[in-house]
């Protein structure tokens, strides 16, 4: 069964450093998303991406964040200068649009020290 | 701004009992999703509810949607330990580019006690 994959599974970084989180969405999907979940809290939307551009972003997704689809398979989230409060689990998701559910990857646990 | 609330936030129940989790949302939407999350794991899709009156069942779980009341329920029948997890409802906001984002509820942490 097709699935969304994410790398790395865990990342520890120093405050102020740049991190890139990688995702491989399900191959025939057209819509891609990033969400985050701070420990013990609900899942929060960050950004959606369709047709090689951002379709919507939340207030959390400020200038420190960027997304890219560098090739036909990968979808990346970059945090330029990490802050302590960026520590969270980051989930990538994809869907084929329409009414289908979004399929979530296993997540990357980011810890900023 | 869309708000999605679940209750209860925590639920501890004995095996064999029935219970219902409620999900209320603040603006019109006719698409609602239920996900399950085990500790430290990702979100597993359980149900997709697409219209008023929709009812879906899988094993001991049954979900329903009342769009007029802006309410969805997740009913657990004869609970077993394997159902212990956190359950999230999520409402779809359809935007200019299609299925743009999910707004998640606060989650209900369910613990089944033997």
JSON list of C-alpha atoms in Angstrom, two decimals:
[
{"chain": "A", "resi": 1, "resn": "UNK", "atom": "CA", "xyz": [0.00, 0.00, 0.00]},
{"chain": "A", "resi": 2, "resn": "UNK", "atom": "CA", "xyz": [1.42, 3.43, -0.93]},
{"chain": "A", "resi": 3, "resn": "UNK", "atom": "CA", "xyz": [2.52, 5.56, 1.98]},
{"chain": "A", "resi": 4, "resn": "UNK", "atom": "CA", "xyz": [4.04, 8.92, 2.79]},
{"chain": "A", "resi": 5, "resn": "UNK", "atom": "CA", "xyz": [7.62, 8.70, 4.00]},
{"chain": "A", "resi": 6, "resn": "UNK", "atom": "CA", "xyz": [9.65, 11.26, 5.95]},
{"chain": "A", "resi": 7, "resn": "UNK", "atom": "CA", "xyz": [13.30, 11.70, 6.81]},
{"chain": "A", "resi": 8, "resn": "UNK", "atom": "CA", "xyz": [14.90, 12.02, 9.23]},
{"chain": "A", "resi": 9, "resn": "UNK", "atom": "CA", "xyz": [12.77, 10.46, 11.94]},
{"chain": "A", "resi": 10, "resn": "UNK", "atom": "CA", "xyz": [14.55, 12.54, 14.60]},
{"chain": "A", "resi": 11, "resn": "UNK", "atom": "CA", "xyz": [16.63, 15.68, 14.36]},
{"chain": "A", "resi": 12, "resn": "UNK", "atom": "CA", "xyz": [18.41, 17.59, 17.09]},
{"chain": "A", "resi": 13, "resn": "UNK", "atom": "CA", "xyz": [19.73, 21.04, 16.24]},
{"chain": "A", "resi": 14, "resn": "UNK", "atom": "CA", "xyz": [21.09, 24.13, 17.91]},
{"chain": "A", "resi": 15, "resn": "UNK", "atom": "CA", "xyz": [19.00, 27.30, 18.07]},
{"chain": "A", "resi": 16, "resn": "UNK", "atom": "CA", "xyz": [19.69, 29.48, 15.04]},
{"chain": "A", "resi": 17, "resn": "UNK", "atom": "CA", "xyz": [20.64, 26.60, 12.77]},
{"chain": "A", "resi": 18, "resn": "UNK", "atom": "CA", "xyz": [18.84, 25.75, 9.54]},
{"chain": "A", "resi": 19, "resn": "UNK", "atom": "CA", "xyz": [17.03, 22.45, 9.21]},
{"chain": "A", "resi": 20, "resn": "UNK", "atom": "CA", "xyz": [15.47, 20.74, 6.20]},
{"chain": "A", "resi": 21, "resn": "UNK", "atom": "CA", "xyz": [12.80, 18.13, 6.72]},
{"chain": "A", "resi": 22, "resn": "UNK", "atom": "CA", "xyz": [12.12, 15.83, 3.81]},
{"chain": "A", "resi": 23, "resn": "UNK", "atom": "CA", "xyz": [9.00, 14.04, 2.65]},
{"chain": "A", "resi": 24, "resn": "UNK", "atom": "CA", "xyz": [8.13, 11.74, -0.20]},
{"chain": "A", "resi": 25, "resn": "UNK", "atom": "CA", "xyz": [4.36, 12.00, -0.78]},
{"chain": "A", "resi": 26, "resn": "UNK", "atom": "CA", "xyz": [2.26, 9.26, -2.34]},
{"chain": "A", "resi": 27, "resn": "UNK", "atom": "CA", "xyz": [3.22, 9.20, -6.00]},
{"chain": "A", "resi": 28, "resn": "UNK", "atom": "CA", "xyz": [-0.06, 10.12, -7.72]},
{"chain": "A", "resi": 29, "resn": "UNK", "atom": "CA", "xyz": [-1.06, 12.75, -5.20]},
{"chain": "A", "resi": 30, "resn": "UNK", "atom": "CA", "xyz": [-1.19, 16.40, -6.17]},
{"chain": "A", "resi": 31, "resn": "UNK", "atom": "CA", "xyz": [-1.70, 18.20, -2.86]},
{"chain": "A", "resi": 32, "resn": "UNK", "atom": "CA", "xyz": [0.95, 18.35, -0.19]},
{"chain": "A", "resi": 33, "resn": "UNK", "atom": "CA", "xyz": [0.88, 19.64, 3.35]},
{"chain": "A", "resi": 34, "resn": "UNK", "atom": "CA", "xyz": [2.96, 20.22, 6.43]},
{"chain": "A", "resi": 35, "resn": "UNK", "atom": "CA", "xyz": [1.52, 20.10, 9.92]},
{"chain": "A", "resi": 36, "resn": "UNK", "atom": "CA", "xyz": [3.16, 20.23, 13.30]},
{"chain": "A", "resi": 37, "resn": "UNK", "atom": "CA", "xyz": [2.28, 18.89, 16.72]},
{"chain": "A", "resi": 38, "resn": "UNK", "atom": "CA", "xyz": [3.89, 20.25, 19.85]},
{"chain": "A", "resi": 39, "resn": "UNK", "atom": "CA", "xyz": [4.17, 17.52, 22.46]},
{"chain": "A", "resi": 40, "resn": "UNK", "atom": "CA", "xyz": [0.80, 16.75, 24.02]},
{"chain": "A", "resi": 41, "resn": "UNK", "atom": "CA", "xyz": [-1.09, 19.25, 21.90]},
{"chain": "A", "resi": 42, "resn": "UNK", "atom": "CA", "xyz": [-3.28, 19.14, 18.84]},
{"chain": "A", "resi": 43, "resn": "UNK", "atom": "CA", "xyz": [-2.11, 18.98, 15.26]},
{"chain": "A", "resi": 44, "resn": "UNK", "atom": "CA", "xyz": [-1.69, 22.42, 13.64]},
{"chain": "A", "resi": 45, "resn": "UNK", "atom": "CA", "xyz": [-1.73, 23.23, 9.94]},
{"chain": "A", "resi": 46, "resn": "UNK", "atom": "CA", "xyz": [1.36, 24.96, 8.57]},
{"chain": "A", "resi": 47, "resn": "UNK", "atom": "CA", "xyz": [1.12, 25.08, 4.79]},
{"chain": "A", "resi": 48, "resn": "UNK", "atom": "CA", "xyz": [-0.48, 23.50, 1.75]},
{"chain": "A", "resi": 49, "resn": "UNK", "atom": "CA", "xyz": [1.15, 23.22, -1.67]},
{"chain": "A", "resi": 50, "resn": "UNK", "atom": "CA", "xyz": [-0.39, 22.58, -5.05]},
{"chain": "A", "resi": 51, "resn": "UNK", "atom": "CA", "xyz": [0.79, 23.03, -8.62]},
{"chain": "A", "resi": 52, "resn": "UNK", "atom": "CA", "xyz": [4.23, 24.09, -7.44]},
{"chain": "A", "resi": 53, "resn": "UNK", "atom": "CA", "xyz": [3.06, 26.91, -5.28]},
{"chain": "A", "resi": 54, "resn": "UNK", "atom": "CA", "xyz": [1.80, 27.56, -1.78]},
{"chain": "A", "resi": 55, "resn": "UNK", "atom": "CA", "xyz": [-2.00, 27.52, -1.76]},
{"chain": "A", "resi": 56, "resn": "UNK", "atom": "CA", "xyz": [-2.47, 28.43, 1.87]},
{"chain": "A", "resi": 57, "resn": "UNK", "atom": "CA", "xyz": [-0.34, 29.03, 4.94]},
{"chain": "A", "resi": 58, "resn": "UNK", "atom": "CA", "xyz": [-1.04, 29.59, 8.60]},
{"chain": "A", "resi": 59, "resn": "UNK", "atom": "CA", "xyz": [0.18, 32.35, 10.90]},
{"chain": "A", "resi": 60, "resn": "UNK", "atom": "CA", "xyz": [2.80, 29.93, 12.19]},
{"chain": "A", "resi": 61, "resn": "UNK", "atom": "CA", "xyz": [4.37, 29.72, 8.72]},
{"chain": "A", "resi": 62, "resn": "UNK", "atom": "CA", "xyz": [6.35, 32.95, 8.86]},
{"chain": "A", "resi": 63, "resn": "UNK", "atom": "CA", "xyz": [9.38, 34.09, 6.87]},
{"chain": "A", "resi": 64, "resn": "UNK", "atom": "CA", "xyz": [11.58, 31.55, 8.63]},
{"chain": "A", "resi": 65, "resn": "UNK", "atom": "CA", "xyz": [9.73, 28.72, 6.92]},
{"chain": "A", "resi": 66, "resn": "UNK", "atom": "CA", "xyz": [9.79, 27.71, 3.29]},
{"chain": "A", "resi": 67, "resn": "UNK", "atom": "CA", "xyz": [8.65, 24.72, 1.26]},
{"chain": "A", "resi": 68, "resn": "UNK", "atom": "CA", "xyz": [9.91, 23.33, -2.00]},
{"chain": "A", "resi": 69, "resn": "UNK", "atom": "CA", "xyz": [9.30, 20.47, -4.36]},
{"chain": "A", "resi": 70, "resn": "UNK", "atom": "CA", "xyz": [12.80, 20.20, -5.82]},
{"chain": "A", "resi": 71, "resn": "UNK", "atom": "CA", "xyz": [12.03, 17.23, -8.05]},
{"chain": "A", "resi": 72, "resn": "UNK", "atom": "CA", "xyz": [9.14, 14.98, -8.95]},
{"chain": "A", "resi": 73, "resn": "UNK", "atom": "CA", "xyz": [9.09, 13.09, -5.70]},
{"chain": "A", "resi": 74, "resn": "UNK", "atom": "CA", "xyz": [10.41, 15.08, -2.74]},
{"chain": "A", "resi": 75, "resn": "UNK", "atom": "CA", "xyz": [8.66, 17.80, -0.76]},
{"chain": "A", "resi": 76, "resn": "UNK", "atom": "CA", "xyz": [10.73, 19.71, 1.77]},
{"chain": "A", "resi": 77, "resn": "UNK", "atom": "CA", "xyz": [10.17, 22.05, 4.70]},
{"chain": "A", "resi": 78, "resn": "UNK", "atom": "CA", "xyz": [13.03, 24.37, 5.58]},
{"chain": "A", "resi": 79, "resn": "UNK", "atom": "CA", "xyz": [13.33, 26.31, 8.80]},
{"chain": "A", "resi": 80, "resn": "UNK", "atom": "CA", "xyz": [16.00, 28.94, 8.27]},
{"chain": "A", "resi": 81, "resn": "UNK", "atom": "CA", "xyz": [16.90, 29.87, 11.83]},
{"chain": "A", "resi": 82, "resn": "UNK", "atom": "CA", "xyz": [15.39, 27.53, 14.36]},
{"chain": "A", "resi": 83, "resn": "UNK", "atom": "CA", "xyz": [13.97, 28.71, 17.66]},
{"chain": "A", "resi": 84, "resn": "UNK", "atom": "CA", "xyz": [13.35, 26.73, 20.83]},
{"chain": "A", "resi": 85, "resn": "UNK", "atom": "CA", "xyz": [9.60, 26.90, 20.19]},
{"chain": "A", "resi": 86, "resn": "UNK", "atom": "CA", "xyz": [10.04, 25.13, 16.84]},
{"chain": "A", "resi": 87, "resn": "UNK", "atom": "CA", "xyz": [10.57, 21.90, 18.77]},
{"chain": "A", "resi": 88, "resn": "UNK", "atom": "CA", "xyz": [7.70, 19.66, 17.70]},
{"chain": "A", "resi": 89, "resn": "UNK", "atom": "CA", "xyz": [6.74, 16.67, 15.59]},
{"chain": "A", "resi": 90, "resn": "UNK", "atom": "CA", "xyz": [6.40, 17.71, 11.96]},
{"chain": "A", "resi": 91, "resn": "UNK", "atom": "CA", "xyz": [4.06, 15.70, 9.77]},
{"chain": "A", "resi": 92, "resn": "UNK", "atom": "CA", "xyz": [3.93, 15.72, 6.01]},
{"chain": "A", "resi": 93, "resn": "UNK", "atom": "CA", "xyz": [0.66, 14.73, 4.35]},
{"chain": "A", "resi": 94, "resn": "UNK", "atom": "CA", "xyz": [-0.59, 14.29, 0.82]},
{"chain": "A", "resi": 95, "resn": "UNK", "atom": "CA", "xyz": [-3.90, 13.82, -0.94]},
{"chain": "A", "resi": 96, "resn": "UNK", "atom": "CA", "xyz": [-5.25, 13.59, -4.45]},
{"chain": "A", "resi": 97, "resn": "UNK", "atom": "CA", "xyz": [-7.64, 16.45, -3.75]},
{"chain": "A", "resi": 98, "resn": "UNK", "atom": "CA", "xyz": [-11.35, 15.96, -4.04]},
{"chain": "A", "resi": 99, "resn": "UNK", "atom": "CA", "xyz": [-12.92, 14.38, -1.03]},
{"chain": "A", "resi": 100, "resn": "UNK", "atom": "CA", "xyz": [-10.18, 11.94, -0.17]},
{"chain": "A", "resi": 101, "resn": "UNK", "atom": "CA", "xyz": [-8.58, 12.07, 3.20]},
{"chain": "A", "resi": 102, "resn": "UNK", "atom": "CA", "xyz": [-5.06, 13.33, 3.70]},
{"chain": "A", "resi": 103, "resn": "UNK", "atom": "CA", "xyz": [-2.49, 10.61, 4.31]},
{"chain": "A", "resi": 104, "resn": "UNK", "atom": "CA", "xyz": [0.10, 11.41, 6.94]},
{"chain": "A", "resi": 105, "resn": "UNK", "atom": "CA", "xyz": [3.73, 10.39, 7.10]},
{"chain": "A", "resi": 106, "resn": "UNK", "atom": "CA", "xyz": [5.37, 9.00, 10.24]},
{"chain": "A", "resi": 107, "resn": "UNK", "atom": "CA", "xyz": [6.69, 12.43, 11.26]},
{"chain": "A", "resi": 108, "resn": "UNK", "atom": "CA", "xyz": [10.03, 14.04, 12.07]},
{"chain": "A", "resi": 109, "resn": "UNK", "atom": "CA", "xyz": [10.63, 14.83, 15.71]},
{"chain": "A", "resi": 110, "resn": "UNK", "atom": "CA", "xyz": [12.61, 18.09, 15.84]},
{"chain": "A", "resi": 111, "resn": "UNK", "atom": "CA", "xyz": [14.34, 19.16, 19.02]},
{"chain": "A", "resi": 112, "resn": "UNK", "atom": "CA", "xyz": [15.92, 22.62, 19.14]},
{"chain": "A", "resi": 113, "resn": "UNK", "atom": "CA", "xyz": [18.42, 23.15, 21.94]},
{"chain": "B", "resi": 1, "resn": "UNK", "atom": "CA", "xyz": [-11.81, 31.46, 12.27]},
{"chain": "B", "resi": 2, "resn": "UNK", "atom": "CA", "xyz": [-12.85, 27.82, 12.37]},
{"chain": "B", "resi": 3, "resn": "UNK", "atom": "CA", "xyz": [-12.81, 26.26, 15.82]},
{"chain": "B", "resi": 4, "resn": "UNK", "atom": "CA", "xyz": [-13.05, 22.53, 16.39]},
{"chain": "B", "resi": 5, "resn": "UNK", "atom": "CA", "xyz": [-13.68, 21.25, 19.88]},
{"chain": "B", "resi": 6, "resn": "UNK", "atom": "CA", "xyz": [-13.79, 17.73, 21.19]},
{"chain": "B", "resi": 7, "resn": "UNK", "atom": "CA", "xyz": [-15.05, 16.36, 24.42]},
{"chain": "B", "resi": 8, "resn": "UNK", "atom": "CA", "xyz": [-14.13, 14.79, 26.57]},
{"chain": "B", "resi": 9, "resn": "UNK", "atom": "CA", "xyz": [-10.40, 15.52, 26.41]},
{"chain": "B", "resi": 10, "resn": "UNK", "atom": "CA", "xyz": [-9.62, 12.44, 28.46]},
{"chain": "B", "resi": 11, "resn": "UNK", "atom": "CA", "xyz": [-11.67, 9.30, 28.72]},
{"chain": "B", "resi": 12, "resn": "UNK", "atom": "CA", "xyz": [-10.94, 6.28, 30.81]},
{"chain": "B", "resi": 13, "resn": "UNK", "atom": "CA", "xyz": [-13.34, 3.43, 30.36]},
{"chain": "B", "resi": 14, "resn": "UNK", "atom": "CA", "xyz": [-13.60, -0.22, 31.19]},
{"chain": "B", "resi": 15, "resn": "UNK", "atom": "CA", "xyz": [-13.41, -2.95, 28.63]},
{"chain": "B", "resi": 16, "resn": "UNK", "atom": "CA", "xyz": [-16.80, -3.95, 27.35]},
{"chain": "B", "resi": 17, "resn": "UNK", "atom": "CA", "xyz": [-18.44, -0.57, 27.90]},
{"chain": "B", "resi": 18, "resn": "UNK", "atom": "CA", "xyz": [-19.84, 1.84, 25.31]},
{"chain": "B", "resi": 19, "resn": "UNK", "atom": "CA", "xyz": [-19.02, 5.50, 25.00]},
{"chain": "B", "resi": 20, "resn": "UNK", "atom": "CA", "xyz": [-19.22, 8.45, 22.62]},
{"chain": "B", "resi": 21, "resn": "UNK", "atom": "CA", "xyz": [-16.72, 11.16, 21.74]},
{"chain": "B", "resi": 22, "resn": "UNK", "atom": "CA", "xyz": [-18.15, 14.44, 20.49]},
{"chain": "B", "resi": 23, "resn": "UNK", "atom": "CA", "xyz": [-16.71, 16.85, 17.95]},
{"chain": "B", "resi": 24, "resn": "UNK", "atom": "CA", "xyz": [-18.22, 20.31, 17.47]},
{"chain": "B", "resi": 25, "resn": "UNK", "atom": "CA", "xyz": [-17.11, 22.81, 14.87]},
{"chain": "B", "resi": 26, "resn": "UNK", "atom": "CA", "xyz": [-17.93, 26.46, 14.43]},
{"chain": "B", "resi": 27, "resn": "UNK", "atom": "CA", "xyz": [-18.47, 27.07, 10.70]},
{"chain": "B", "resi": 28, "resn": "UNK", "atom": "CA", "xyz": [-20.20, 25.32, 7.87]},
{"chain": "B", "resi": 29, "resn": "UNK", "atom": "CA", "xyz": [-18.40, 22.32, 6.47]},
{"chain": "B", "resi": 30, "resn": "UNK", "atom": "CA", "xyz": [-19.71, 19.09, 5.06]},
{"chain": "B", "resi": 31, "resn": "UNK", "atom": "CA", "xyz": [-16.53, 17.09, 5.31]},
{"chain": "B", "resi": 32, "resn": "UNK", "atom": "CA", "xyz": [-15.19, 15.71, 8.51]},
{"chain": "B", "resi": 33, "resn": "UNK", "atom": "CA", "xyz": [-12.46, 13.20, 9.22]},
{"chain": "B", "resi": 34, "resn": "UNK", "atom": "CA", "xyz": [-11.56, 11.05, 12.18]},
{"chain": "B", "resi": 35, "resn": "UNK", "atom": "CA", "xyz": [-7.98, 10.03, 12.86]},
{"chain": "B", "resi": 36, "resn": "UNK", "atom": "CA", "xyz": [-6.35, 7.81, 15.44]},
{"chain": "B", "resi": 37, "resn": "UNK", "atom": "CA", "xyz": [-2.93, 8.47, 16.90]},
{"chain": "B", "resi": 38, "resn": "UNK", "atom": "CA", "xyz": [-0.95, 6.03, 19.04]},
{"chain": "B", "resi": 39, "resn": "UNK", "atom": "CA", "xyz": [1.71, 7.52, 21.35]},
{"chain": "B", "resi": 40, "resn": "UNK", "atom": "CA", "xyz": [4.68, 8.79, 19.36]},
{"chain": "B", "resi": 41, "resn": "UNK", "atom": "CA", "xyz": [3.14, 7.68, 16.09]},
{"chain": "B", "resi": 42, "resn": "UNK", "atom": "CA", "xyz": [1.54, 9.25, 13.07]},
{"chain": "B", "resi": 43, "resn": "UNK", "atom": "CA", "xyz": [-2.12, 9.84, 12.30]},
{"chain": "B", "resi": 44, "resn": "UNK", "atom": "CA", "xyz": [-4.11, 6.94, 10.93]},
{"chain": "B", "resi": 45, "resn": "UNK", "atom": "CA", "xyz": [-7.23, 7.76, 8.96]},
{"chain": "B", "resi": 46, "resn": "UNK", "atom": "CA", "xyz": [-10.35, 6.10, 10.38]},
{"chain": "B", "resi": 47, "resn": "UNK", "atom": "CA", "xyz": [-13.36, 7.68, 8.72]},
{"chain": "B", "resi": 48, "resn": "UNK", "atom": "CA", "xyz": [-14.28, 10.21, 6.07]},
{"chain": "B", "resi": 49, "resn": "UNK", "atom": "CA", "xyz": [-17.75, 11.72, 6.48]},
{"chain": "B", "resi": 50, "resn": "UNK", "atom": "CA", "xyz": [-18.91, 13.67, 3.47]},
{"chain": "B", "resi": 51, "resn": "UNK", "atom": "CA", "xyz": [-22.53, 14.66, 3.93]},
{"chain": "B", "resi": 52, "resn": "UNK", "atom": "CA", "xyz": [-25.21, 15.37, 6.46]},
{"chain": "B", "resi": 53, "resn": "UNK", "atom": "CA", "xyz": [-26.42, 12.18, 8.05]},
{"chain": "B", "resi": 54, "resn": "UNK", "atom": "CA", "xyz": [-23.38, 10.18, 6.96]},
{"chain": "B", "resi": 55, "resn": "UNK", "atom": "CA", "xyz": [-22.65, 7.16, 9.13]},
{"chain": "B", "resi": 56, "resn": "UNK", "atom": "CA", "xyz": [-19.60, 4.93, 8.82]},
{"chain": "B", "resi": 57, "resn": "UNK", "atom": "CA", "xyz": [-18.72, 1.85, 10.85]},
{"chain": "B", "resi": 58, "resn": "UNK", "atom": "CA", "xyz": [-15.54, -0.15, 11.19]},
{"chain": "B", "resi": 59, "resn": "UNK", "atom": "CA", "xyz": [-15.40, -2.84, 13.82]},
{"chain": "B", "resi": 60, "resn": "UNK", "atom": "CA", "xyz": [-16.26, -1.39, 17.22]},
{"chain": "B", "resi": 61, "resn": "UNK", "atom": "CA", "xyz": [-16.14, 2.22, 15.99]},
{"chain": "B", "resi": 62, "resn": "UNK", "atom": "CA", "xyz": [-18.97, 4.12, 14.37]},
{"chain": "B", "resi": 63, "resn": "UNK", "atom": "CA", "xyz": [-18.84, 7.75, 13.25]},
{"chain": "B", "resi": 64, "resn": "UNK", "atom": "CA", "xyz": [-21.68, 10.04, 12.25]},
{"chain": "B", "resi": 65, "resn": "UNK", "atom": "CA", "xyz": [-22.07, 13.58, 10.99]},
{"chain": "B", "resi": 66, "resn": "UNK", "atom": "CA", "xyz": [-24.82, 16.16, 11.53]},
{"chain": "B", "resi": 67, "resn": "UNK", "atom": "CA", "xyz": [-23.87, 19.20, 9.49]},
{"chain": "B", "resi": 68, "resn": "UNK", "atom": "CA", "xyz": [-26.85, 21.23, 10.66]},
{"chain": "B", "resi": 69, "resn": "UNK", "atom": "CA", "xyz": [-25.78, 20.84, 14.29]},
{"chain": "B", "resi": 70, "resn": "UNK", "atom": "CA", "xyz": [-22.10, 21.03, 13.26]},
{"chain": "B", "resi": 71, "resn": "UNK", "atom": "CA", "xyz": [-21.53, 17.90, 15.27]},
{"chain": "B", "resi": 72, "resn": "UNK", "atom": "CA", "xyz": [-19.83, 14.60, 14.67]},
{"chain": "B", "resi": 73, "resn": "UNK", "atom": "CA", "xyz": [-19.74, 11.67, 17.04]},
{"chain": "B", "resi": 74, "resn": "UNK", "atom": "CA", "xyz": [-17.43, 8.70, 17.35]},
{"chain": "B", "resi": 75, "resn": "UNK", "atom": "CA", "xyz": [-19.14, 5.85, 19.16]},
{"chain": "B", "resi": 76, "resn": "UNK", "atom": "CA", "xyz": [-17.21, 3.01, 20.71]},
{"chain": "B", "resi": 77, "resn": "UNK", "atom": "CA", "xyz": [-19.03, -0.24, 21.29]},
{"chain": "B", "resi": 78, "resn": "UNK", "atom": "CA", "xyz": [-17.83, -2.87, 23.78]},
{"chain": "B", "resi": 79, "resn": "UNK", "atom": "CA", "xyz": [-14.40, -1.29, 24.12]},
{"chain": "B", "resi": 80, "resn": "UNK", "atom": "CA", "xyz": [-11.26, -3.42, 24.02]},
{"chain": "B", "resi": 81, "resn": "UNK", "atom": "CA", "xyz": [-7.75, -2.51, 25.14]},
{"chain": "B", "resi": 82, "resn": "UNK", "atom": "CA", "xyz": [-6.49, -2.18, 21.54]},
{"chain": "B", "resi": 83, "resn": "UNK", "atom": "CA", "xyz": [-8.66, 0.90, 21.11]},
{"chain": "B", "resi": 84, "resn": "UNK", "atom": "CA", "xyz": [-6.57, 2.89, 23.61]},
{"chain": "B", "resi": 85, "resn": "UNK", "atom": "CA", "xyz": [-5.22, 5.87, 21.64]},
{"chain": "B", "resi": 86, "resn": "UNK", "atom": "CA", "xyz": [-5.84, 9.55, 21.02]},
{"chain": "B", "resi": 87, "resn": "UNK", "atom": "CA", "xyz": [-8.66, 10.28, 18.60]},
{"chain": "B", "resi": 88, "resn": "UNK", "atom": "CA", "xyz": [-8.81, 13.48, 16.58]},
{"chain": "B", "resi": 89, "resn": "UNK", "atom": "CA", "xyz": [-11.58, 14.87, 14.46]},
{"chain": "B", "resi": 90, "resn": "UNK", "atom": "CA", "xyz": [-10.61, 17.26, 11.69]},
{"chain": "B", "resi": 91, "resn": "UNK", "atom": "CA", "xyz": [-12.70, 19.56, 9.55]},
{"chain": "B", "resi": 92, "resn": "UNK", "atom": "CA", "xyz": [-11.86, 20.25, 5.95]},
{"chain": "B", "resi": 93, "resn": "UNK", "atom": "CA", "xyz": [-11.70, 23.80, 4.69]},
{"chain": "B", "resi": 94, "resn": "UNK", "atom": "CA", "xyz": [-12.09, 23.80, 0.94]},
{"chain": "B", "resi": 95, "resn": "UNK", "atom": "CA", "xyz": [-10.36, 26.78, -0.59]},
{"chain": "B", "resi": 96, "resn": "UNK", "atom": "CA", "xyz": [-9.60, 28.21, -4.02]},
{"chain": "B", "resi": 97, "resn": "UNK", "atom": "CA", "xyz": [-7.13, 25.46, -4.79]},
{"chain": "B", "resi": 98, "resn": "UNK", "atom": "CA", "xyz": [-9.14, 22.56, -3.47]},
{"chain": "B", "resi": 99, "resn": "UNK", "atom": "CA", "xyz": [-8.61, 20.52, -0.35]},
{"chain": "B", "resi": 100, "resn": "UNK", "atom": "CA", "xyz": [-6.43, 23.07, 1.37]},
{"chain": "B", "resi": 101, "resn": "UNK", "atom": "CA", "xyz": [-6.18, 22.26, 5.02]},
{"chain": "B", "resi": 102, "resn": "UNK", "atom": "CA", "xyz": [-7.52, 20.32, 7.93]},
{"chain": "B", "resi": 103, "resn": "UNK", "atom": "CA", "xyz": [-8.36, 22.01, 11.20]},
{"chain": "B", "resi": 104, "resn": "UNK", "atom": "CA", "xyz": [-7.97, 19.51, 13.99]},
{"chain": "B", "resi": 105, "resn": "UNK", "atom": "CA", "xyz": [-9.84, 19.18, 17.22]},
{"chain": "B", "resi": 106, "resn": "UNK", "atom": "CA", "xyz": [-8.15, 19.08, 20.58]},
{"chain": "B", "resi": 107, "resn": "UNK", "atom": "CA", "xyz": [-8.07, 15.30, 20.64]},
{"chain": "B", "resi": 108, "resn": "UNK", "atom": "CA", "xyz": [-9.57, 12.78, 23.05]},
{"chain": "B", "resi": 109, "resn": "UNK", "atom": "CA", "xyz": [-7.14, 10.53, 24.86]},
{"chain": "B", "resi": 110, "resn": "UNK", "atom": "CA", "xyz": [-8.90, 7.24, 25.36]},
{"chain": "B", "resi": 111, "resn": "UNK", "atom": "CA", "xyz": [-7.65, 4.68, 27.84]},
{"chain": "B", "resi": 112, "resn": "UNK", "atom": "CA", "xyz": [-9.35, 1.31, 28.08]},
{"chain": "B", "resi": 113, "resn": "UNK", "atom": "CA", "xyz": [-8.94, -0.37, 31.44]},
{"chain": "B", "resi": 114, "resn": "UNK", "atom": "CA", "xyz": [-9.14, -4.17, 31.66]}
]
